[in-house]
């Protein structure tokens, strides 16, 4: 974890309310798939808090993020231009366990929902690069809610798209083709990695359990600091999944990646 | 002018509060620094004056269900619910490593009855390397039908007296801002034997989602912190300073050295930085550097001469 200065290389709109930003950092950092950063335009008076964003790509001293503007903080980020500065605390959080895929040869099934996809891109890219059997299920409300779909497709692994309104891919929820896939693959054949809206992840968790597939989810939570001091970003976990005493675990430092069965859905 | 240094420190910043010697007046505020060790990857903890830990209780606390925070104009509301590992676990798991740094350690302590405070203090008395205790008295008193201890001078004095009887270290009492008579409260706590006061804790607030018509945090009410509350805090420090002889530690929306100086002038001997550490994790070390720069720029001999130096003449014309 380092508090670095980032200089905007580009900050472009991908679709209505979706943006893609690339920052050159004052220092190189080693980023693991699933890690995140806390960002704020430098010298911004308000809102005061940084915003947590999953790291979409990282190489040398550059990091990229894809974000959906939902409130004031990311709205402010969307307005900054090439050459301007952003405060970047990173890398933060844990990573996805991949032993079952890399060492035991299980299939990796990646389930992305809307703007959850950037939290999975580095994972998909790394697993494909290591020759793993990877497939991606990518769901969005409309064809505009599939950020970085082209980048997933460029990895060369099978990508199945669904939209709620049928404007791209199969009409319906991403969990429908996921269930078909896991049923065909057989029990214990797959490891599922998911990031998306809470109801999607809850259903993915249930489907994965039904097919005895390990499942990891990357969570999002309201977060003030990103490194464990505010204790705001907690999620309720099942008894026995973490060492006592806490039933609430911090998404920033204990996560953002959790075994799906540890979460009280 | 070159800032004088001794062992990499500016001796002009040294202060003594409640008999505790701090090498500078900048401390972390409770609830905004974890147990201090969370900052280890970011800066050398010996660079700041002190760490005031997350509130500790005799037994671990689960805290409130999420959502626990909501950002508000120039601030935030929180209702974390005092989630903590407990006083014993703090001593065993955190304190040995904190002791490796040359930084004063204050443990913040809370309870819902006098016995809770006393029990936690008994445990912490065994902790080697703790320099003092800060009492959070902004909790509801379960024996008095949920009345907030810190809103009632009699209850606040009772807790202070009970803790002072058992505490092996100086006791600093942290004032709730949700009171009308600051001077009366400060005097009651001073008379009860407190070694210092710290102020202010958060202001109680509510934020409502107008689409769902539900509160934005699960606990409904939360504590407001951040720059939004700074003028309230400066006012209360000024009023408390006029009422008591014991030293004050200023808290409330401090983000920079300039903010800290405002509190010192109002009457504080030291300050705590809280919410600012969330959005600027280096805020405390930057404030220490900034205080040296302020002394240089203003030709001030030492930080101690600022305390209570407020000139109540009206602002000059044209300002």
PDB file of N, CA and C in Angstrom, chain B residues 187-235:
ATOM      1  N   UNK B 187     -16.011  21.692  34.012  1.00  0.00           N
ATOM      2  CA  UNK B 187     -15.683  21.851  35.441  1.00  0.00           C
ATOM      3  C   UNK B 187     -16.037  20.605  36.240  1.00  0.00           C
ATOM      4  N   UNK B 188     -17.186  20.005  35.906  1.00  0.00           N
ATOM      5  CA  UNK B 188     -17.611  18.800  36.631  1.00  0.00           C
ATOM      6  C   UNK B 188     -16.570  17.687  36.462  1.00  0.00           C
ATOM      7  N   UNK B 189     -16.055  17.563  35.259  1.00  0.00           N
ATOM      8  CA  UNK B 189     -15.085  16.488  34.988  1.00  0.00           C
ATOM      9  C   UNK B 189     -13.730  16.829  35.618  1.00  0.00           C
ATOM     10  N   UNK B 190     -13.379  18.111  35.566  1.00  0.00           N
ATOM     11  CA  UNK B 190     -12.126  18.537  36.209  1.00  0.00           C
ATOM     12  C   UNK B 190     -12.191  18.277  37.725  1.00  0.00           C
ATOM     13  N   UNK B 191     -13.314  18.644  38.329  1.00  0.00           N
ATOM     14  CA  UNK B 191     -13.478  18.440  39.776  1.00  0.00           C
ATOM     15  C   UNK B 191     -13.429  16.959  40.134  1.00  0.00           C
ATOM     16  N   UNK B 192     -13.853  16.118  39.212  1.00  0.00           N
ATOM     17  CA  UNK B 192     -13.855  14.673  39.466  1.00  0.00           C
ATOM     18  C   UNK B 192     -12.460  14.079  39.340  1.00  0.00           C
ATOM     19  N   UNK B 193     -11.488  14.905  38.943  1.00  0.00           N
ATOM     20  CA  UNK B 193     -10.104  14.437  38.974  1.00  0.00           C
ATOM     21  C   UNK B 193      -9.461  14.150  37.633  1.00  0.00           C
ATOM     22  N   UNK B 194     -10.149  14.477  36.533  1.00  0.00           N
ATOM     23  CA  UNK B 194      -9.558  14.206  35.212  1.00  0.00           C
ATOM     24  C   UNK B 194      -8.237  14.969  35.066  1.00  0.00           C
ATOM     25  N   UNK B 195      -7.288  14.355  34.370  1.00  0.00           N
ATOM     26  CA  UNK B 195      -5.983  14.983  34.154  1.00  0.00           C
ATOM     27  C   UNK B 195      -5.994  15.906  32.942  1.00  0.00           C
ATOM     28  N   UNK B 196      -6.919  15.671  32.038  1.00  0.00           N
ATOM     29  CA  UNK B 196      -7.050  16.515  30.849  1.00  0.00           C
ATOM     30  C   UNK B 196      -8.409  16.241  30.215  1.00  0.00           C
ATOM     31  N   UNK B 197      -8.797  17.127  29.310  1.00  0.00           N
ATOM     32  CA  UNK B 197     -10.023  16.923  28.535  1.00  0.00           C
ATOM     33  C   UNK B 197      -9.635  16.856  27.066  1.00  0.00           C
ATOM     34  N   UNK B 198     -10.352  16.018  26.310  1.00  0.00           N
ATOM     35  CA  UNK B 198     -10.194  16.079  24.859  1.00  0.00           C
ATOM     36  C   UNK B 198     -11.574  16.390  24.300  1.00  0.00           C
ATOM     37  N   UNK B 199     -11.599  17.213  23.243  1.00  0.00           N
ATOM     38  CA  UNK B 199     -12.887  17.604  22.697  1.00  0.00           C
ATOM     39  C   UNK B 199     -12.713  18.133  21.279  1.00  0.00           C
ATOM     40  N   UNK B 200     -13.676  17.692  20.418  1.00  0.00           N
ATOM     41  CA  UNK B 200     -14.977  17.124  20.714  1.00  0.00           C
ATOM     42  C   UNK B 200     -15.136  15.739  20.081  1.00  0.00           C
ATOM     43  N   UNK B 201     -16.089  15.001  20.599  1.00  0.00           N
ATOM     44  CA  UNK B 201     -16.540  13.781  19.946  1.00  0.00           C
ATOM     45  C   UNK B 201     -17.473  14.203  18.798  1.00  0.00           C
ATOM     46  N   UNK B 202     -18.122  13.242  18.144  1.00  0.00           N
ATOM     47  CA  UNK B 202     -18.965  13.573  16.992  1.00  0.00           C
ATOM     48  C   UNK B 202     -20.312  14.157  17.414  1.00  0.00           C
ATOM     49  N   UNK B 203     -20.910  14.908  16.479  1.00  0.00           N
ATOM     50  CA  UNK B 203     -22.248  15.460  16.699  1.00  0.00           C
ATOM     51  C   UNK B 203     -23.274  14.478  16.144  1.00  0.00           C
ATOM     52  N   UNK B 204     -24.349  14.271  16.855  1.00  0.00           N
ATOM     53  CA  UNK B 204     -25.339  13.288  16.401  1.00  0.00           C
ATOM     54  C   UNK B 204     -26.120  13.830  15.209  1.00  0.00           C
ATOM     55  N   UNK B 205     -26.229  13.015  14.165  1.00  0.00           N
ATOM     56  CA  UNK B 205     -26.952  13.438  12.968  1.00  0.00           C
ATOM     57  C   UNK B 205     -27.691  12.291  12.297  1.00  0.00           C
ATOM     58  N   UNK B 206     -28.495  12.646  11.318  1.00  0.00           N
ATOM     59  CA  UNK B 206     -29.256  11.663  10.533  1.00  0.00           C
ATOM     60  C   UNK B 206     -29.201  12.085   9.068  1.00  0.00           C
ATOM     61  N   UNK B 207     -29.121  11.108   8.174  1.00  0.00           N
ATOM     62  CA  UNK B 207     -29.219  11.369   6.741  1.00  0.00           C
ATOM     63  C   UNK B 207     -30.249  10.408   6.163  1.00  0.00           C
ATOM     64  N   UNK B 208     -31.147  10.949   5.329  1.00  0.00           N
ATOM     65  CA  UNK B 208     -32.264  10.147   4.806  1.00  0.00           C
ATOM     66  C   UNK B 208     -32.171  10.025   3.293  1.00  0.00           C
ATOM     67  N   UNK B 209     -32.365   8.815   2.796  1.00  0.00           N
ATOM     68  CA  UNK B 209     -32.447   8.576   1.360  1.00  0.00           C
ATOM     69  C   UNK B 209     -33.871   8.952   0.925  1.00  0.00           C
ATOM     70  N   UNK B 210     -33.986   9.996   0.108  1.00  0.00           N
ATOM     71  CA  UNK B 210     -35.329  10.500  -0.221  1.00  0.00           C
ATOM     72  C   UNK B 210     -36.066   9.608  -1.212  1.00  0.00           C
ATOM     73  N   UNK B 211     -35.368   8.673  -1.859  1.00  0.00           N
ATOM     74  CA  UNK B 211     -36.060   7.742  -2.754  1.00  0.00           C
ATOM     75  C   UNK B 211     -36.736   6.637  -1.952  1.00  0.00           C
ATOM     76  N   UNK B 212     -35.975   6.038  -1.025  1.00  0.00           N
ATOM     77  CA  UNK B 212     -36.526   4.936  -0.239  1.00  0.00           C
ATOM     78  C   UNK B 212     -37.204   5.427   1.038  1.00  0.00           C
ATOM     79  N   UNK B 213     -36.922   6.707   1.395  1.00  0.00           N
ATOM     80  CA  UNK B 213     -37.411   7.306   2.649  1.00  0.00           C
ATOM     81  C   UNK B 213     -36.885   6.571   3.874  1.00  0.00           C
ATOM     82  N   UNK B 214     -35.735   5.922   3.683  1.00  0.00           N
ATOM     83  CA  UNK B 214     -35.120   5.217   4.812  1.00  0.00           C
ATOM     84  C   UNK B 214     -33.853   5.953   5.247  1.00  0.00           C
ATOM     85  N   UNK B 215     -33.438   5.752   6.505  1.00  0.00           N
ATOM     86  CA  UNK B 215     -32.158   6.338   6.922  1.00  0.00           C
ATOM     87  C   UNK B 215     -31.019   5.713   6.116  1.00  0.00           C
ATOM     88  N   UNK B 216     -29.964   6.492   5.899  1.00  0.00           N
ATOM     89  CA  UNK B 216     -28.855   5.989   5.087  1.00  0.00           C
ATOM     90  C   UNK B 216     -27.894   5.110   5.869  1.00  0.00           C
ATOM     91  N   UNK B 217     -27.966   5.160   7.186  1.00  0.00           N
ATOM     92  CA  UNK B 217     -27.160   4.218   7.958  1.00  0.00           C
ATOM     93  C   UNK B 217     -28.074   3.375   8.832  1.00  0.00           C
ATOM     94  N   UNK B 218     -27.662   2.123   9.028  1.00  0.00           N
ATOM     95  CA  UNK B 218     -28.554   1.139   9.656  1.00  0.00           C
ATOM     96  C   UNK B 218     -28.942   1.527  11.078  1.00  0.00           C
ATOM     97  N   UNK B 219     -28.035   2.208  11.773  1.00  0.00           N
ATOM     98  CA  UNK B 219     -28.306   2.600  13.157  1.00  0.00           C
ATOM     99  C   UNK B 219     -29.238   3.808  13.262  1.00  0.00           C
ATOM    100  N   UNK B 220     -29.689   4.330  12.121  1.00  0.00           N
ATOM    101  CA  UNK B 220     -30.511   5.536  11.998  1.00  0.00           C
ATOM    102  C   UNK B 220     -29.684   6.792  12.297  1.00  0.00           C
ATOM    103  N   UNK B 221     -29.256   6.970  13.550  1.00  0.00           N
ATOM    104  CA  UNK B 221     -28.420   8.135  13.860  1.00  0.00           C
ATOM    105  C   UNK B 221     -26.947   7.764  13.741  1.00  0.00           C
ATOM    106  N   UNK B 222     -26.144   8.769  13.461  1.00  0.00           N
ATOM    107  CA  UNK B 222     -24.691   8.561  13.373  1.00  0.00           C
ATOM    108  C   UNK B 222     -23.973   9.774  13.908  1.00  0.00           C
ATOM    109  N   UNK B 223     -22.671   9.635  14.052  1.00  0.00           N
ATOM    110  CA  UNK B 223     -21.858  10.741  14.552  1.00  0.00           C
ATOM    111  C   UNK B 223     -21.251  11.498  13.392  1.00  0.00           C
ATOM    112  N   UNK B 224     -21.489  12.816  13.386  1.00  0.00           N
ATOM    113  CA  UNK B 224     -20.965  13.658  12.310  1.00  0.00           C
ATOM    114  C   UNK B 224     -19.533  14.078  12.637  1.00  0.00           C
ATOM    115  N   UNK B 225     -18.650  13.891  11.666  1.00  0.00           N
ATOM    116  CA  UNK B 225     -17.248  14.284  11.837  1.00  0.00           C
ATOM    117  C   UNK B 225     -16.761  14.937  10.555  1.00  0.00           C
ATOM    118  N   UNK B 226     -15.525  15.402  10.569  1.00  0.00           N
ATOM    119  CA  UNK B 226     -14.949  16.017   9.377  1.00  0.00           C
ATOM    120  C   UNK B 226     -14.955  17.533   9.468  1.00  0.00           C
ATOM    121  N   UNK B 227     -14.425  18.199   8.416  1.00  0.00           N
ATOM    122  CA  UNK B 227     -14.280  19.655   8.441  1.00  0.00           C
ATOM    123  C   UNK B 227     -15.573  20.396   8.789  1.00  0.00           C
ATOM    124  N   UNK B 228     -16.714  19.800   8.503  1.00  0.00           N
ATOM    125  CA  UNK B 228     -17.992  20.461   8.793  1.00  0.00           C
ATOM    126  C   UNK B 228     -18.133  20.847  10.262  1.00  0.00           C
ATOM    127  N   UNK B 229     -17.537  20.073  11.160  1.00  0.00           N
ATOM    128  CA  UNK B 229     -17.760  20.327  12.597  1.00  0.00           C
ATOM    129  C   UNK B 229     -16.667  21.183  13.219  1.00  0.00           C
ATOM    130  N   UNK B 230     -15.668  21.592  12.412  1.00  0.00           N
ATOM    131  CA  UNK B 230     -14.499  22.268  12.996  1.00  0.00           C
ATOM    132  C   UNK B 230     -14.858  23.532  13.784  1.00  0.00           C
ATOM    133  N   UNK B 231     -15.699  24.422  13.251  1.00  0.00           N
ATOM    134  CA  UNK B 231     -16.003  25.643  14.023  1.00  0.00           C
ATOM    135  C   UNK B 231     -16.694  25.349  15.348  1.00  0.00           C
ATOM    136  N   UNK B 232     -17.513  24.313  15.374  1.00  0.00           N
ATOM    137  CA  UNK B 232     -18.168  23.920  16.627  1.00  0.00           C
ATOM    138  C   UNK B 232     -17.110  23.486  17.631  1.00  0.00           C
ATOM    139  N   UNK B 233     -16.142  22.718  17.141  1.00  0.00           N
ATOM    140  CA  UNK B 233     -15.094  22.198  18.015  1.00  0.00           C
ATOM    141  C   UNK B 233     -14.200  23.322  18.534  1.00  0.00           C
ATOM    142  N   UNK B 234     -13.858  24.257  17.663  1.00  0.00           N
ATOM    143  CA  UNK B 234     -13.003  25.386  18.084  1.00  0.00           C
ATOM    144  C   UNK B 234     -13.728  26.198  19.151  1.00  0.00           C
ATOM    145  N   UNK B 235     -15.017  26.412  18.942  1.00  0.00           N
ATOM    146  CA  UNK B 235     -15.809  27.164  19.936  1.00  0.00           C
ATOM    147  C   UNK B 235     -15.809  26.442  21.282  1.00  0.00           C
TER     148      UNK B 235
END
